[in-house]
């Protein structure tokens, strides 16, 4: 009988030893003035917390760039090409500065020729053409200047050349102003249509088609072309 009682007590003790560690979740830690409970998580909770700590943090979303059309026009008006830089259309800069360089060359070249012909025309039309002899440079080689002092055709040629280069110099200036305003308009339109969605689904379909005969026409065959956008 005593043997069974001892076995029973030993079994109860083992049961308590296996039950208490898994169900005692907290212990009390005393400090000088307060009490705090320290929670001891089990292995499953610890695994979840460890996996959560190992996850990468989400990156902050960067603001989407949207150019202001007013700023784009102002920048382009201050200096040509700044509007295109503000809109991040850098590939347009060679076109902008190439156009302005071409206009500047046309203005310089036409103005230089205009000034040369103007001085020559003024010289030959003056009271002392031999002293104001800038027109002699436009004579043929080995020509006698005295033979051209009263030559009406030569004077008219100088006048027409002068007017020709003056007209194209003024036209080059007008074109330069037009290019200036075109760059402003381009910067404004680019800023307005910056986020305009253009679908990449552009397709051309070609398929045969047949028209049924009627009382007025016979059966016809052909191709039907359709563009999807």
Short mmCIF file of C-alpha atoms in Angstrom, two decimals:
data_model
loop_
_atom_site.label_atom_id
_atom_site.label_comp_id
_atom_site.label_asym_id
_atom_site.label_seq_id
_atom_site.Cartn_x
_atom_site.Cartn_y
_atom_site.Cartn_z
CA UNK A 1 0.00 0.00 0.00
CA UNK A 2 2.81 2.41 0.91
CA UNK A 3 4.51 1.57 -2.36
CA UNK A 4 1.47 2.71 -4.37
CA UNK A 5 1.19 5.92 -2.37
CA UNK A 6 4.86 6.75 -3.11
CA UNK A 7 4.39 6.10 -6.80
CA UNK A 8 1.31 8.31 -6.83
CA UNK A 9 3.15 11.18 -5.16
CA UNK A 10 6.09 10.86 -7.55
CA UNK A 11 3.71 10.98 -10.54
CA UNK A 12 1.99 14.09 -9.17
CA UNK A 13 5.37 15.75 -8.69
CA UNK A 14 6.49 15.01 -12.25
CA UNK A 15 3.22 16.32 -13.61
CA UNK A 16 3.61 19.56 -11.71
CA UNK A 17 7.19 19.93 -12.94
CA UNK A 18 6.11 19.61 -16.61
CA UNK A 19 3.00 21.78 -16.22
CA UNK A 20 4.28 24.76 -14.27
CA UNK A 21 7.09 26.06 -16.63
CA UNK A 22 4.76 26.22 -19.66
CA UNK A 23 1.93 28.02 -17.87
CA UNK A 24 3.77 30.47 -15.69
CA UNK A 25 4.06 33.40 -18.06
CA UNK A 26 5.15 36.13 -15.74
CA UNK A 27 7.23 36.79 -12.77
CA UNK A 28 7.21 39.80 -10.54
CA UNK A 29 10.29 42.01 -10.35
CA UNK A 30 10.39 44.38 -7.40
CA UNK A 31 12.12 47.69 -7.57
CA UNK A 32 12.56 50.29 -4.91
CA UNK A 33 9.12 51.86 -5.37
CA UNK A 34 7.15 49.98 -8.06
CA UNK A 35 6.43 46.51 -9.35
CA UNK A 36 6.70 45.46 -13.00
CA UNK A 37 5.71 42.28 -14.75
CA UNK A 38 8.13 40.76 -17.25
CA UNK A 39 6.33 38.63 -19.82
CA UNK A 40 8.30 35.69 -21.07
CA UNK A 41 7.03 34.81 -24.58
CA UNK A 42 6.96 31.23 -25.71
CA UNK A 43 8.99 29.92 -28.66
CA UNK A 44 6.27 30.52 -31.31
CA UNK A 45 5.87 34.18 -30.36
CA UNK A 46 9.64 34.63 -30.29
CA UNK A 47 9.94 33.17 -33.80
CA UNK A 48 7.26 35.54 -35.14
CA UNK A 49 8.96 38.55 -33.54
CA UNK A 50 12.34 37.52 -34.94
CA UNK A 51 10.94 37.15 -38.47
CA UNK A 52 9.21 40.55 -38.19
CA UNK A 53 12.47 42.20 -37.19
CA UNK A 54 14.25 40.69 -40.18
CA UNK A 55 11.77 42.12 -42.74
CA UNK A 56 13.08 45.12 -44.75
CA UNK A 57 11.54 48.48 -43.93
CA UNK A 58 9.33 49.94 -46.69
CA UNK A 59 11.00 52.73 -48.65
CA UNK A 60 9.33 56.14 -48.52
CA UNK A 61 7.48 57.09 -51.69
CA UNK A 62 9.24 59.80 -53.66
CA UNK A 63 7.12 62.74 -54.85
CA UNK A 64 6.09 62.57 -58.51
CA UNK A 65 7.62 65.36 -60.61
CA UNK A 66 5.05 67.58 -62.35
CA UNK A 67 6.40 70.73 -64.03
CA UNK A 68 4.55 74.02 -63.68
CA UNK A 69 3.73 75.52 -67.12
CA UNK A 70 4.06 79.08 -65.79
CA UNK A 71 7.55 78.41 -64.46
CA UNK A 72 8.54 76.69 -67.69
CA UNK A 73 7.54 79.76 -69.74
CA UNK A 74 9.29 82.17 -67.38
CA UNK A 75 12.51 80.15 -67.39
CA UNK A 76 12.46 79.94 -71.18
CA UNK A 77 11.82 83.69 -71.42
CA UNK A 78 14.73 84.50 -69.10
CA UNK A 79 17.17 82.35 -71.07
CA UNK A 80 16.35 80.09 -74.03
CA UNK A 81 16.67 76.44 -73.10
CA UNK A 82 16.02 76.81 -69.36
CA UNK A 83 12.39 75.82 -69.87
CA UNK A 84 13.45 72.61 -71.58
CA UNK A 85 15.89 71.89 -68.75
CA UNK A 86 13.13 72.50 -66.19
CA UNK A 87 10.86 70.07 -68.06
CA UNK A 88 13.73 67.52 -68.15
CA UNK A 89 13.66 67.44 -71.95
CA UNK A 90 17.42 67.61 -72.28
CA UNK A 91 17.46 66.15 -75.79
CA UNK A 92 15.90 69.38 -77.11
CA UNK A 93 18.83 71.55 -76.04
CA UNK A 94 20.94 70.83 -79.18
CA UNK A 95 17.95 71.80 -81.33
CA UNK A 96 17.35 75.04 -79.41
CA UNK A 97 20.96 76.22 -79.34
CA UNK A 98 21.61 74.98 -82.86
CA UNK A 99 18.72 77.12 -84.13
CA UNK A 100 19.97 80.20 -82.26
CA UNK A 101 23.53 79.69 -83.48
CA UNK A 102 22.30 79.45 -87.06
CA UNK A 103 20.24 82.62 -86.66
CA UNK A 104 23.18 84.46 -85.09
CA UNK A 105 25.44 83.44 -87.97
CA UNK A 106 22.86 84.57 -90.55
CA UNK A 107 22.44 87.96 -88.85
CA UNK A 108 26.21 88.50 -88.60
CA UNK A 109 26.98 87.45 -92.16
CA UNK A 110 24.19 89.48 -93.76
CA UNK A 111 24.94 92.54 -91.63
CA UNK A 112 28.66 92.43 -92.51
CA UNK A 113 27.90 92.33 -96.25
CA UNK A 114 25.28 95.04 -95.84
CA UNK A 115 27.76 97.34 -94.14
CA UNK A 116 30.37 96.72 -96.85
CA UNK A 117 27.98 97.52 -99.68
CA UNK A 118 26.56 100.46 -97.78
CA UNK A 119 30.00 102.05 -97.38
CA UNK A 120 30.78 101.36 -101.04
CA UNK A 121 27.53 102.94 -102.21
CA UNK A 122 28.01 105.97 -99.98
CA UNK A 123 31.56 106.35 -101.25
CA UNK A 124 30.75 106.31 -104.95
CA UNK A 125 27.73 108.59 -104.46
CA UNK A 126 29.72 111.15 -102.44
CA UNK A 127 31.17 114.37 -103.85
CA UNK A 128 34.71 112.98 -103.69
CA UNK A 129 34.41 109.32 -104.65
CA UNK A 130 38.14 108.86 -105.17
CA UNK A 131 38.81 109.81 -101.55
CA UNK A 132 36.02 107.58 -100.24
CA UNK A 133 37.35 104.65 -102.25
CA UNK A 134 35.70 101.74 -100.40
CA UNK A 135 33.79 100.95 -103.60
CA UNK A 136 37.03 100.17 -105.48
CA UNK A 137 37.17 96.76 -103.74
CA UNK A 138 34.06 95.72 -105.70
CA UNK A 139 35.58 96.47 -109.09
CA UNK A 140 36.82 93.70 -111.38
CA UNK A 141 40.50 92.89 -111.29
CA UNK A 142 42.79 95.40 -113.10
CA UNK A 143 39.84 97.74 -113.73
CA UNK A 144 40.32 101.49 -113.96
CA UNK A 145 38.31 103.27 -111.20
CA UNK A 146 37.84 106.34 -113.42
CA UNK A 147 35.81 104.24 -115.83
CA UNK A 148 33.22 103.42 -113.11
CA UNK A 149 32.74 106.87 -111.59
CA UNK A 150 29.79 107.61 -113.86
CA UNK A 151 28.71 104.02 -114.49
CA UNK A 152 25.01 103.88 -113.61
CA UNK A 153 24.87 100.09 -113.79
CA UNK A 154 27.69 99.73 -111.28
CA UNK A 155 26.02 102.17 -108.90
CA UNK A 156 22.72 100.37 -109.26
CA UNK A 157 24.42 97.03 -108.58
CA UNK A 158 25.89 98.39 -105.35
CA UNK A 159 22.50 99.73 -104.31
CA UNK A 160 20.68 96.46 -105.04
CA UNK A 161 23.30 94.41 -103.18
CA UNK A 162 23.02 96.77 -100.22
CA UNK A 163 19.25 96.41 -100.12
CA UNK A 164 19.48 92.63 -100.58
CA UNK A 165 21.70 92.03 -97.56
CA UNK A 166 19.76 94.52 -95.45
CA UNK A 167 16.51 92.70 -96.22
CA UNK A 168 17.94 89.30 -95.31
CA UNK A 169 19.57 90.70 -92.18
CA UNK A 170 16.20 91.99 -91.02
CA UNK A 171 14.58 88.68 -91.96
CA UNK A 172 17.19 86.82 -89.90
CA UNK A 173 16.36 89.01 -86.91
CA UNK A 174 12.65 88.25 -87.33
CA UNK A 175 13.37 84.51 -87.55
CA UNK A 176 15.48 84.72 -84.39
CA UNK A 177 12.59 86.35 -82.51
CA UNK A 178 10.30 83.63 -83.85
CA UNK A 179 12.63 80.89 -82.61
CA UNK A 180 12.69 82.61 -79.20
CA UNK A 181 8.90 82.50 -78.93
CA UNK A 182 8.79 78.93 -80.27
CA UNK A 183 11.06 77.78 -77.43
CA UNK A 184 8.69 79.44 -74.93
CA UNK A 185 5.64 77.78 -76.50
CA UNK A 186 7.42 74.43 -76.60
CA UNK A 187 8.30 74.67 -72.89
CA UNK A 188 4.69 75.55 -72.01
CA UNK A 189 3.19 72.71 -74.07
CA UNK A 190 5.69 70.20 -72.69
CA UNK A 191 4.79 71.18 -69.13
CA UNK A 192 1.07 70.93 -69.85
CA UNK A 193 1.33 67.51 -71.51
CA UNK A 194 4.02 66.12 -69.20
CA UNK A 195 1.73 63.49 -67.62
CA UNK A 196 -0.48 63.00 -70.67
CA UNK A 197 -0.99 59.26 -71.07
CA UNK A 198 -0.29 58.02 -74.58
CA UNK A 199 -1.20 54.37 -74.94
CA UNK A 200 1.57 52.25 -76.46
CA UNK A 201 -1.02 49.97 -78.06
CA UNK A 202 -0.72 51.27 -81.62
CA UNK A 203 -1.41 48.62 -84.21
CA UNK A 204 -2.26 48.46 -87.89
CA UNK A 205 -4.52 45.69 -89.09
CA UNK A 206 -4.82 44.72 -92.74
CA UNK A 207 -7.45 42.16 -93.64
CA UNK A 208 -9.22 41.12 -96.85
CA UNK A 209 -12.78 42.30 -97.39
CA UNK A 210 -15.46 41.31 -99.88
CA UNK A 211 -18.50 43.34 -100.88
CA UNK A 212 -21.62 41.41 -101.73
CA UNK A 213 -23.11 42.06 -105.17
CA UNK A 214 -26.15 44.30 -105.45
CA UNK A 215 -28.45 45.27 -108.24
CA UNK A 216 -26.19 48.25 -108.98
CA UNK A 217 -22.71 46.73 -108.51
CA UNK A 218 -20.96 43.38 -108.75
CA UNK A 219 -19.00 41.57 -106.09
CA UNK A 220 -15.75 43.38 -105.23
CA UNK A 221 -12.64 42.32 -103.37
CA UNK A 222 -10.16 44.49 -101.54
CA UNK A 223 -8.14 45.16 -98.35
CA UNK A 224 -9.39 46.86 -95.22
CA UNK A 225 -6.82 48.82 -93.18
CA UNK A 226 -7.62 49.83 -89.60
CA UNK A 227 -5.45 51.62 -87.05
CA UNK A 228 -6.00 50.98 -83.36
CA UNK A 229 -4.90 53.63 -80.86
#
